[in-house]
Each structure stands twice: as structure tokens, then as C-alpha cells.
């Protein structure tokens, strides 16, 4: 594992949940409204302290259904009126309706790269997830965020029995030091024991947090946070604060255990090859063990904007809806 030489302090690592930015029940369909709002919120969060509200759009390519490119160089005039100096964020996104179908149908997550179907699925999965990565980079660029797409497979990430074995973070560090916002994603990668597997965005976030040590981490999801049972259950209770102890075990702090059902049920969608909420909580707990606060909150809401801005670093306001996971000191 290569040592990360980073000259900048990372403020936040953000996970854009696949279910929050895509229409998960429609194959390869982006939730355009949510993605646009999330991109705007990220710009606002990164842009704290700037007196300029003007956006220098950076997507200068044509889009389907749009007759002209979103910006042209002649629109900018005096370039110094625009702010392109953002606080240091790293973005990682899930696949949602991109990639999961291809991976689950071909069994990429189980390995067996010597099988023709798995090899074809590996290619198909990467085509799908990199397509989504480009669209997210473009959405952020339209908000004036200097984003750079970075695919884990192409950047030398690999696994051993699904655990990260190799991850060259030098490209991520150089991008950050050069003023860019790296945008990584869940990906199909090579595995030295299984042949191949799926490396989830949640696992990537934990590895980045270990090496980059951000001030805080935010998971943007399609629900308000972590519940004691599936959120579709009318009796589901939002777990507002979870404490993680030295050995990685976690316990509910708010609401108090006496006021709720102590049995916490977590479900995983049948097509989700990355472990869903189970993986998310496990990885978030490992990040919290590092002394880094983790916020799990519904994307494209005022609650997620407050989390992204770092407004929840101390006491959690009663009117904030989400889950905070912290190390129990």
C-alpha cells in the first residue's frame, strides 16, 4: 500500500448513495432533480466564506436534449469575478441502477474471471458505472466544481478476498493538491484470490478516511438515516446517534434503548451486490473509530446541506433529521 503524501487538509469525504442519485427501479436512469440539488448543495458547502455567488460552469460539452453547451468562454468576461477555490472535499458515489444489474446477473461480485459470462459482466459493469461517473462529474462541473473522475480499477485498486489489497492514492492526493475535487465510485476490480469482485463505494470511503483523515464524513442516502428496522415499516424508529467503542462494536445512544425495540433489523435489496445498509453501517463504524464523525442523512434536503457544511460537529440540533455515528471516547 503506497503512502499518501498530501499537502492539504481534507475537510469532508462525501458518499453519494446510488439510490439517492439514480432511479433504482429503472435501469440506468439518473434522478436528475436530486443530482442537481445535491450538486448545488456541494457547491454551497465547499464555497463557505466566499463573497462570490457566480458559477463558472465547467461542462463545455453538448448534452442530450440541450441545444447548446451550458457555458462558453465568452460568457465569463472578467474571470476573477468567479470563485473556483473550494475547500477540500472528496466525492465517492454508488452505482444505484447503474452497474448492480450487470454485476448481479453475471456474478462478478462472486469472482471467477475465467468464466466467459463473468468476464463479459466485468466489462459491462465497468461500462455502466463509468457512464454514471461521467454524468456526476458533469453535474458537479455545471455547478462550477472542478471535478475529476477517478475510477478505482484504472487507478490501481485491487482486492484480496474482497478486502482492499492495493490502492494507489497518489493520483487522488495530486488532484486535491492541484485544487481539484476527486470523484471516485464503486467499481469492478481484480481480486488476487477470486479473480474479480465488486469494490463498493462504502469500502472505498473507509479506506480514503483512514489515509486522508478528513474532518468529517457524510453519507447521502435515499432515507433520513439509519432505522431500527426497514424504514417502510410504519413502526420504524430513526436512530439519531450511534456510539462506536474501541473494539468496533456500536450501540444506540439516541433514542435511549429503553424507549425503543432493542432488536435492530437491517435489510439488503436482492440485487445489491455491495451489501447495502449493512456495509454502510459497518464501514461508518470503522471510520468513527478513527475519531471522525459520520453523518448519514437524506440527500437533497436542508438536513443534508447542514451536514455537508459541517454545522453538526458538536451537539446535534433537535430539528435535524439524520444519524450521527461517533467514537465513544
mmCIF file of C-alpha atoms in Angstrom:
data_model
loop_
_atom_site.group_PDB
_atom_site.id
_atom_site.type_symbol
_atom_site.label_atom_id
_atom_site.label_comp_id
_atom_site.label_asym_id
_atom_site.label_seq_id
_atom_site.Cartn_x
_atom_site.Cartn_y
_atom_site.Cartn_z
ATOM 1 C CA UNK A 1 0.000 0.000 0.000
ATOM 2 C CA UNK A 2 1.512 3.290 -1.102
ATOM 3 C CA UNK A 3 1.909 6.086 1.443
ATOM 4 C CA UNK A 4 -0.228 9.152 0.753
ATOM 5 C CA UNK A 5 1.678 12.427 0.655
ATOM 6 C CA UNK A 6 -0.992 15.103 0.962
ATOM 7 C CA UNK A 7 -0.194 18.768 1.436
ATOM 8 C CA UNK A 8 -3.804 19.801 2.097
ATOM 9 C CA UNK A 9 -6.199 19.126 4.979
ATOM 10 C CA UNK A 10 -9.295 17.289 3.804
ATOM 11 C CA UNK A 11 -12.464 18.842 5.124
ATOM 12 C CA UNK A 12 -15.010 16.208 4.112
ATOM 13 C CA UNK A 13 -15.451 12.953 2.222
ATOM 14 C CA UNK A 14 -18.952 12.613 0.770
ATOM 15 C CA UNK A 15 -20.685 9.416 -0.328
ATOM 16 C CA UNK A 16 -23.459 9.955 -2.872
ATOM 17 C CA UNK A 17 -25.665 6.916 -2.385
ATOM 18 C CA UNK A 18 -26.653 5.206 -5.609
ATOM 19 C CA UNK A 19 -30.310 5.051 -4.538
ATOM 20 C CA UNK A 20 -30.294 8.819 -3.907
ATOM 21 C CA UNK A 21 -28.935 9.909 -7.293
ATOM 22 C CA UNK A 22 -30.479 7.270 -9.561
ATOM 23 C CA UNK A 23 -33.940 5.799 -10.006
ATOM 24 C CA UNK A 24 -33.040 2.415 -8.572
ATOM 25 C CA UNK A 25 -36.001 0.557 -10.099
ATOM 26 C CA UNK A 26 -35.313 1.869 -13.614
ATOM 27 C CA UNK A 27 -32.214 0.548 -15.362
ATOM 28 C CA UNK A 28 -29.530 3.219 -15.792
ATOM 29 C CA UNK A 29 -31.790 6.190 -15.084
ATOM 30 C CA UNK A 30 -30.411 9.174 -13.169
ATOM 31 C CA UNK A 31 -32.565 11.078 -10.682
ATOM 32 C CA UNK A 32 -31.816 14.397 -12.379
ATOM 33 C CA UNK A 33 -33.640 16.543 -9.818
ATOM 34 C CA UNK A 34 -31.805 15.017 -6.854
ATOM 35 C CA UNK A 35 -28.433 15.115 -8.597
ATOM 36 C CA UNK A 36 -28.896 18.774 -9.484
ATOM 37 C CA UNK A 37 -29.849 19.668 -5.892
ATOM 38 C CA UNK A 38 -27.009 17.614 -4.396
ATOM 39 C CA UNK A 39 -24.516 19.285 -6.755
ATOM 40 C CA UNK A 40 -25.788 22.724 -5.714
ATOM 41 C CA UNK A 41 -25.544 21.769 -2.029
ATOM 42 C CA UNK A 42 -21.973 20.563 -2.516
ATOM 43 C CA UNK A 43 -21.039 23.864 -4.157
ATOM 44 C CA UNK A 44 -22.570 25.788 -1.235
ATOM 45 C CA UNK A 45 -20.788 23.592 1.312
ATOM 46 C CA UNK A 46 -17.407 23.829 -0.414
ATOM 47 C CA UNK A 47 -17.787 27.545 -1.043
ATOM 48 C CA UNK A 48 -18.064 28.728 2.555
ATOM 49 C CA UNK A 49 -16.640 32.189 3.177
ATOM 50 C CA UNK A 50 -16.648 33.265 -0.461
ATOM 51 C CA UNK A 51 -18.293 36.559 -1.367
ATOM 52 C CA UNK A 52 -18.884 35.416 -4.964
ATOM 53 C CA UNK A 53 -22.085 33.551 -5.837
ATOM 54 C CA UNK A 54 -21.299 33.407 -9.538
ATOM 55 C CA UNK A 55 -20.778 29.977 -11.047
ATOM 56 C CA UNK A 56 -18.175 29.274 -13.689
ATOM 57 C CA UNK A 57 -19.718 26.265 -15.415
ATOM 58 C CA UNK A 58 -17.064 23.746 -16.455
ATOM 59 C CA UNK A 59 -19.119 21.352 -18.589
ATOM 60 C CA UNK A 60 -18.415 22.635 -22.086
ATOM 61 C CA UNK A 61 -19.767 19.600 -23.941
ATOM 62 C CA UNK A 62 -23.176 19.077 -25.523
ATOM 63 C CA UNK A 63 -25.859 17.189 -23.605
ATOM 64 C CA UNK A 64 -28.804 15.164 -24.815
ATOM 65 C CA UNK A 65 -31.898 17.351 -25.082
ATOM 66 C CA UNK A 66 -29.908 20.596 -24.773
ATOM 67 C CA UNK A 67 -29.332 22.528 -27.977
ATOM 68 C CA UNK A 68 -26.218 24.398 -26.848
ATOM 69 C CA UNK A 69 -23.391 23.737 -24.425
ATOM 70 C CA UNK A 70 -24.128 25.087 -20.938
ATOM 71 C CA UNK A 71 -21.350 27.670 -20.994
ATOM 72 C CA UNK A 72 -18.912 29.210 -23.399
ATOM 73 C CA UNK A 73 -15.666 31.009 -22.717
ATOM 74 C CA UNK A 74 -17.042 34.327 -23.968
ATOM 75 C CA UNK A 75 -19.698 34.273 -21.200
ATOM 76 C CA UNK A 76 -17.109 34.661 -18.483
ATOM 77 C CA UNK A 77 -15.747 38.158 -19.109
ATOM 78 C CA UNK A 78 -13.610 39.027 -16.116
ATOM 79 C CA UNK A 79 -12.621 35.590 -14.830
ATOM 80 C CA UNK A 80 -11.593 36.985 -11.454
ATOM 81 C CA UNK A 81 -15.249 37.591 -10.520
ATOM 82 C CA UNK A 82 -15.724 33.814 -10.313
ATOM 83 C CA UNK A 83 -14.696 31.649 -7.397
ATOM 84 C CA UNK A 84 -13.042 28.327 -8.211
ATOM 85 C CA UNK A 85 -11.173 27.948 -4.930
ATOM 86 C CA UNK A 86 -13.103 25.378 -2.922
ATOM 87 C CA UNK A 87 -12.413 23.766 0.432
ATOM 88 C CA UNK A 88 -11.024 20.255 0.102
ATOM 89 C CA UNK A 89 -13.683 17.613 -0.469
ATOM 90 C CA UNK A 90 -13.551 14.115 -1.944
ATOM 91 C CA UNK A 91 -16.679 12.623 -3.519
ATOM 92 C CA UNK A 92 -17.430 8.907 -3.830
ATOM 93 C CA UNK A 93 -20.654 7.645 -5.391
ATOM 94 C CA UNK A 94 -22.505 4.374 -5.510
ATOM 95 C CA UNK A 95 -23.966 2.763 -8.613
ATOM 96 C CA UNK A 96 -27.693 2.597 -7.916
ATOM 97 C CA UNK A 97 -29.409 1.478 -11.122
ATOM 98 C CA UNK A 98 -26.044 1.529 -12.905
ATOM 99 C CA UNK A 99 -23.771 -1.492 -12.537
ATOM 100 C CA UNK A 100 -25.714 -3.543 -9.984
ATOM 101 C CA UNK A 101 -27.848 -5.242 -12.632
ATOM 102 C CA UNK A 102 -24.850 -6.175 -14.778
ATOM 103 C CA UNK A 103 -22.828 -7.371 -11.777
ATOM 104 C CA UNK A 104 -25.599 -9.456 -10.200
ATOM 105 C CA UNK A 105 -26.700 -11.112 -13.456
ATOM 106 C CA UNK A 106 -23.158 -12.174 -14.340
ATOM 107 C CA UNK A 107 -21.902 -12.913 -10.819
ATOM 108 C CA UNK A 108 -18.945 -10.516 -10.973
ATOM 109 C CA UNK A 109 -19.121 -9.989 -7.206
ATOM 110 C CA UNK A 110 -18.576 -13.717 -6.642
ATOM 111 C CA UNK A 111 -15.422 -13.906 -8.786
ATOM 112 C CA UNK A 112 -14.484 -16.492 -11.412
ATOM 113 C CA UNK A 113 -12.980 -14.291 -14.082
ATOM 114 C CA UNK A 114 -12.121 -17.386 -16.131
ATOM 115 C CA UNK A 115 -15.838 -17.836 -16.907
ATOM 116 C CA UNK A 116 -16.975 -16.075 -20.110
ATOM 117 C CA UNK A 117 -20.161 -14.691 -18.511
ATOM 118 C CA UNK A 118 -18.235 -13.213 -15.571
ATOM 119 C CA UNK A 119 -15.625 -11.651 -17.865
ATOM 120 C CA UNK A 120 -18.366 -10.135 -20.042
ATOM 121 C CA UNK A 121 -20.174 -8.919 -16.923
ATOM 122 C CA UNK A 122 -16.974 -7.318 -15.635
ATOM 123 C CA UNK A 123 -16.731 -5.277 -18.837
ATOM 124 C CA UNK A 124 -20.458 -4.462 -18.833
ATOM 125 C CA UNK A 125 -20.375 -3.393 -15.182
ATOM 126 C CA UNK A 126 -17.457 -1.039 -15.745
ATOM 127 C CA UNK A 127 -19.113 0.495 -18.815
ATOM 128 C CA UNK A 128 -22.200 1.186 -16.709
ATOM 129 C CA UNK A 129 -20.514 2.622 -13.587
ATOM 130 C CA UNK A 130 -18.077 4.786 -15.546
ATOM 131 C CA UNK A 131 -21.004 6.165 -17.558
ATOM 132 C CA UNK A 132 -22.642 7.254 -14.297
ATOM 133 C CA UNK A 133 -19.335 8.663 -13.025
ATOM 134 C CA UNK A 134 -19.051 10.898 -16.086
ATOM 135 C CA UNK A 135 -22.600 12.204 -15.620
ATOM 136 C CA UNK A 136 -21.945 13.017 -11.956
ATOM 137 C CA UNK A 137 -18.682 14.773 -12.815
ATOM 138 C CA UNK A 138 -20.572 16.803 -15.443
ATOM 139 C CA UNK A 139 -23.327 17.730 -12.963
ATOM 140 C CA UNK A 140 -20.740 18.949 -10.459
ATOM 141 C CA UNK A 141 -18.847 20.786 -13.199
ATOM 142 C CA UNK A 142 -22.016 22.655 -14.203
ATOM 143 C CA UNK A 143 -22.062 23.975 -10.622
ATOM 144 C CA UNK A 144 -18.531 25.257 -11.073
ATOM 145 C CA UNK A 145 -16.937 22.473 -9.022
ATOM 146 C CA UNK A 146 -13.575 21.453 -10.581
ATOM 147 C CA UNK A 147 -14.281 17.713 -10.548
ATOM 148 C CA UNK A 148 -12.070 14.911 -11.825
ATOM 149 C CA UNK A 149 -13.478 11.406 -12.333
ATOM 150 C CA UNK A 150 -11.169 8.708 -10.945
ATOM 151 C CA UNK A 151 -12.086 5.040 -11.446
ATOM 152 C CA UNK A 152 -10.619 2.691 -8.813
ATOM 153 C CA UNK A 153 -9.797 -0.035 -11.372
ATOM 154 C CA UNK A 154 -7.899 2.428 -13.555
ATOM 155 C CA UNK A 155 -6.146 3.909 -10.504
ATOM 156 C CA UNK A 156 -4.705 0.570 -9.398
ATOM 157 C CA UNK A 157 -7.175 -0.508 -6.732
ATOM 158 C CA UNK A 158 -7.439 -4.267 -6.225
ATOM 159 C CA UNK A 159 -8.629 -6.652 -3.527
ATOM 160 C CA UNK A 160 -7.802 -9.936 -1.847
ATOM 161 C CA UNK A 161 -10.904 -11.888 -0.847
ATOM 162 C CA UNK A 162 -12.853 -8.622 -1.211
ATOM 163 C CA UNK A 163 -10.581 -6.687 1.177
ATOM 164 C CA UNK A 164 -8.594 -3.769 -0.246
ATOM 165 C CA UNK A 165 -5.126 -5.087 -1.089
ATOM 166 C CA UNK A 166 -3.776 -2.289 -3.262
ATOM 167 C CA UNK A 167 -4.841 1.329 -3.686
ATOM 168 C CA UNK A 168 -2.605 3.936 -5.250
ATOM 169 C CA UNK A 169 -3.829 7.183 -3.710
ATOM 170 C CA UNK A 170 -1.088 9.325 -5.215
ATOM 171 C CA UNK A 171 -3.405 10.452 -8.016
ATOM 172 C CA UNK A 172 -6.081 11.430 -5.511
ATOM 173 C CA UNK A 173 -3.539 13.372 -3.444
ATOM 174 C CA UNK A 174 -2.145 15.164 -6.510
ATOM 175 C CA UNK A 175 -5.634 16.089 -7.685
ATOM 176 C CA UNK A 176 -6.503 17.549 -4.265
ATOM 177 C CA UNK A 177 -3.232 19.460 -4.032
ATOM 178 C CA UNK A 178 -3.886 20.855 -7.520
ATOM 179 C CA UNK A 179 -7.272 22.210 -6.475
ATOM 180 C CA UNK A 180 -9.496 19.520 -7.979
ATOM 181 C CA UNK A 181 -12.297 17.517 -6.376
ATOM 182 C CA UNK A 182 -11.696 13.770 -6.983
ATOM 183 C CA UNK A 183 -14.866 11.809 -7.789
ATOM 184 C CA UNK A 184 -14.462 8.057 -7.245
ATOM 185 C CA UNK A 185 -17.079 5.319 -7.499
ATOM 186 C CA UNK A 186 -17.888 1.727 -6.685
ATOM 187 C CA UNK A 187 -16.185 -0.407 -9.326
ATOM 188 C CA UNK A 188 -15.422 -3.870 -10.629
ATOM 189 C CA UNK A 189 -11.822 -4.681 -9.688
ATOM 190 C CA UNK A 190 -9.388 -7.581 -9.845
ATOM 191 C CA UNK A 191 -9.093 -9.819 -6.785
ATOM 192 C CA UNK A 192 -5.959 -11.950 -6.319
ATOM 193 C CA UNK A 193 -7.949 -14.842 -4.793
ATOM 194 C CA UNK A 194 -11.343 -14.639 -6.500
ATOM 195 C CA UNK A 195 -10.231 -13.281 -9.855
ATOM 196 C CA UNK A 196 -12.543 -10.287 -9.572
ATOM 197 C CA UNK A 197 -15.187 -8.721 -7.343
ATOM 198 C CA UNK A 198 -17.129 -5.524 -6.716
ATOM 199 C CA UNK A 199 -15.432 -2.855 -4.608
ATOM 200 C CA UNK A 200 -18.238 -0.833 -3.018
ATOM 201 C CA UNK A 201 -18.179 2.916 -2.572
ATOM 202 C CA UNK A 202 -18.645 2.432 1.181
ATOM 203 C CA UNK A 203 -15.439 0.386 1.429
ATOM 204 C CA UNK A 204 -13.621 2.987 -0.694
ATOM 205 C CA UNK A 205 -14.783 5.742 1.686
ATOM 206 C CA UNK A 206 -13.430 3.914 4.717
ATOM 207 C CA UNK A 207 -10.048 3.357 3.042
ATOM 208 C CA UNK A 208 -9.859 7.021 2.000
ATOM 209 C CA UNK A 209 -10.800 8.135 5.522
ATOM 210 C CA UNK A 210 -8.008 6.015 7.034
ATOM 211 C CA UNK A 211 -5.386 7.604 4.791
ATOM 212 C CA UNK A 212 -6.716 11.146 4.213
ATOM 213 C CA UNK A 213 -8.179 11.751 7.701
ATOM 214 C CA UNK A 214 -10.998 14.185 6.818
ATOM 215 C CA UNK A 215 -12.650 16.338 9.475
ATOM 216 C CA UNK A 216 -15.969 14.536 8.903
ATOM 217 C CA UNK A 217 -17.732 12.150 6.509
ATOM 218 C CA UNK A 218 -21.255 12.442 5.076
ATOM 219 C CA UNK A 219 -23.303 9.608 3.557
ATOM 220 C CA UNK A 220 -26.150 10.961 1.405
ATOM 221 C CA UNK A 221 -28.891 8.337 1.093
ATOM 222 C CA UNK A 222 -32.499 7.974 -0.055
ATOM 223 C CA UNK A 223 -33.802 7.750 3.539
ATOM 224 C CA UNK A 224 -33.428 10.016 6.570
ATOM 225 C CA UNK A 225 -30.755 7.890 8.229
ATOM 226 C CA UNK A 226 -30.431 4.538 9.983
ATOM 227 C CA UNK A 227 -33.625 2.985 11.346
ATOM 228 C CA UNK A 228 -34.167 0.162 13.819
ATOM 229 C CA UNK A 229 -35.968 -1.766 11.055
ATOM 230 C CA UNK A 230 -36.755 -1.197 7.361
ATOM 231 C CA UNK A 231 -37.962 2.430 7.027
ATOM 232 C CA UNK A 232 -41.040 1.236 5.126
ATOM 233 C CA UNK A 233 -42.268 -0.291 8.400
ATOM 234 C CA UNK A 234 -44.704 2.205 9.999
ATOM 235 C CA UNK A 235 -43.156 1.446 13.402
ATOM 236 C CA UNK A 236 -39.610 2.187 12.255
ATOM 237 C CA UNK A 237 -37.626 4.473 14.574
ATOM 238 C CA UNK A 238 -34.836 6.752 13.340
ATOM 239 C CA UNK A 239 -31.596 6.109 15.235
ATOM 240 C CA UNK A 240 -30.315 9.652 15.781
ATOM 241 C CA UNK A 241 -26.962 8.848 17.395
ATOM 242 C CA UNK A 242 -24.839 5.693 17.395
ATOM 243 C CA UNK A 243 -21.686 5.313 19.504
ATOM 244 C CA UNK A 244 -18.758 3.119 18.459
ATOM 245 C CA UNK A 245 -16.393 1.767 21.108
ATOM 246 C CA UNK A 246 -12.725 0.719 20.960
ATOM 247 C CA UNK A 247 -13.418 -2.784 19.636
ATOM 248 C CA UNK A 248 -15.691 -1.519 16.857
ATOM 249 C CA UNK A 249 -18.973 -2.546 18.456
ATOM 250 C CA UNK A 250 -21.723 0.021 18.144
ATOM 251 C CA UNK A 251 -24.695 0.896 20.321
ATOM 252 C CA UNK A 252 -27.650 3.250 20.039
ATOM 253 C CA UNK A 253 -27.376 6.410 22.183
ATOM 254 C CA UNK A 254 -30.425 8.324 20.909
ATOM 255 C CA UNK A 255 -33.199 7.447 21.276
ATOM 256 C CA UNK A 256 -32.399 5.674 24.525
ATOM 257 C CA UNK A 257 -32.597 1.859 24.314
ATOM 258 C CA UNK A 258 -35.370 1.864 26.924
ATOM 259 C CA UNK A 259 -37.654 3.819 24.594
ATOM 260 C CA UNK A 260 -37.348 1.553 21.572
ATOM 261 C CA UNK A 261 -37.243 -2.026 20.395
ATOM 262 C CA UNK A 262 -33.677 -3.199 21.127
ATOM 263 C CA UNK A 263 -33.688 -5.504 18.095
ATOM 264 C CA UNK A 264 -32.271 -3.633 15.099
ATOM 265 C CA UNK A 265 -33.093 -5.166 11.721
ATOM 266 C CA UNK A 266 -31.159 -4.213 8.594
ATOM 267 C CA UNK A 267 -32.164 -5.421 5.137
ATOM 268 C CA UNK A 268 -30.320 -5.670 1.824
ATOM 269 C CA UNK A 269 -32.024 -5.437 -1.568
ATOM 270 C CA UNK A 270 -31.782 -8.704 -3.518
ATOM 271 C CA UNK A 271 -29.984 -7.049 -6.457
ATOM 272 C CA UNK A 272 -27.490 -5.097 -4.312
ATOM 273 C CA UNK A 273 -24.077 -6.711 -4.779
ATOM 274 C CA UNK A 274 -22.349 -4.382 -2.290
ATOM 275 C CA UNK A 275 -24.111 -5.171 0.984
ATOM 276 C CA UNK A 276 -26.419 -2.136 1.173
ATOM 277 C CA UNK A 277 -27.058 -0.590 4.594
ATOM 278 C CA UNK A 278 -25.262 -3.437 6.375
ATOM 279 C CA UNK A 279 -21.968 -2.479 4.696
ATOM 280 C CA UNK A 280 -22.703 1.223 5.160
ATOM 281 C CA UNK A 281 -23.086 0.945 8.955
ATOM 282 C CA UNK A 282 -20.089 -1.377 9.275
ATOM 283 C CA UNK A 283 -17.808 0.944 7.284
ATOM 284 C CA UNK A 284 -19.184 4.046 9.033
ATOM 285 C CA UNK A 285 -18.418 2.461 12.415
ATOM 286 C CA UNK A 286 -14.816 1.796 11.355
ATOM 287 C CA UNK A 287 -14.481 5.424 10.252
ATOM 288 C CA UNK A 288 -15.936 6.665 13.544
ATOM 289 C CA UNK A 289 -13.328 4.552 15.387
ATOM 290 C CA UNK A 290 -10.720 6.849 13.833
ATOM 291 C CA UNK A 291 -12.306 9.774 15.685
ATOM 292 C CA UNK A 292 -14.074 11.045 12.559
ATOM 293 C CA UNK A 293 -17.779 11.898 12.855
ATOM 294 C CA UNK A 294 -20.015 10.241 10.251
ATOM 295 C CA UNK A 295 -23.417 11.635 9.241
ATOM 296 C CA UNK A 296 -25.999 9.527 7.388
ATOM 297 C CA UNK A 297 -28.760 11.747 6.031
ATOM 298 C CA UNK A 298 -31.285 12.021 3.226
ATOM 299 C CA UNK A 299 -29.833 13.645 0.103
ATOM 300 C CA UNK A 300 -31.147 16.887 -1.387
ATOM 301 C CA UNK A 301 -32.648 18.139 1.900
ATOM 302 C CA UNK A 302 -31.898 21.031 4.242
ATOM 303 C CA UNK A 303 -30.651 18.399 6.711
ATOM 304 C CA UNK A 304 -28.037 17.110 4.269
ATOM 305 C CA UNK A 305 -26.884 20.662 3.476
ATOM 306 C CA UNK A 306 -26.264 21.304 7.173
ATOM 307 C CA UNK A 307 -24.249 18.095 7.422
ATOM 308 C CA UNK A 308 -22.195 18.959 4.340
ATOM 309 C CA UNK A 309 -21.440 22.405 5.722
ATOM 310 C CA UNK A 310 -20.092 20.893 8.939
ATOM 311 C CA UNK A 311 -22.727 22.530 11.135
ATOM 312 C CA UNK A 312 -23.217 19.387 13.258
ATOM 313 C CA UNK A 313 -19.728 18.986 14.629
ATOM 314 C CA UNK A 314 -20.753 19.383 18.269
ATOM 315 C CA UNK A 315 -24.287 18.993 19.634
ATOM 316 C CA UNK A 316 -26.890 17.673 17.205
ATOM 317 C CA UNK A 317 -29.891 20.049 16.986
ATOM 318 C CA UNK A 318 -33.276 18.543 17.818
ATOM 319 C CA UNK A 319 -34.676 19.669 14.472
ATOM 320 C CA UNK A 320 -32.003 17.842 12.432
ATOM 321 C CA UNK A 321 -33.112 14.564 10.826
ATOM 322 C CA UNK A 322 -30.349 12.061 10.296
ATOM 323 C CA UNK A 323 -27.998 9.659 12.058
ATOM 324 C CA UNK A 324 -24.618 10.594 13.505
ATOM 325 C CA UNK A 325 -22.090 7.864 14.244
ATOM 326 C CA UNK A 326 -19.315 8.849 16.642
ATOM 327 C CA UNK A 327 -16.463 7.301 18.558
ATOM 328 C CA UNK A 328 -17.334 6.726 22.189
ATOM 329 C CA UNK A 329 -14.446 8.464 23.950
#
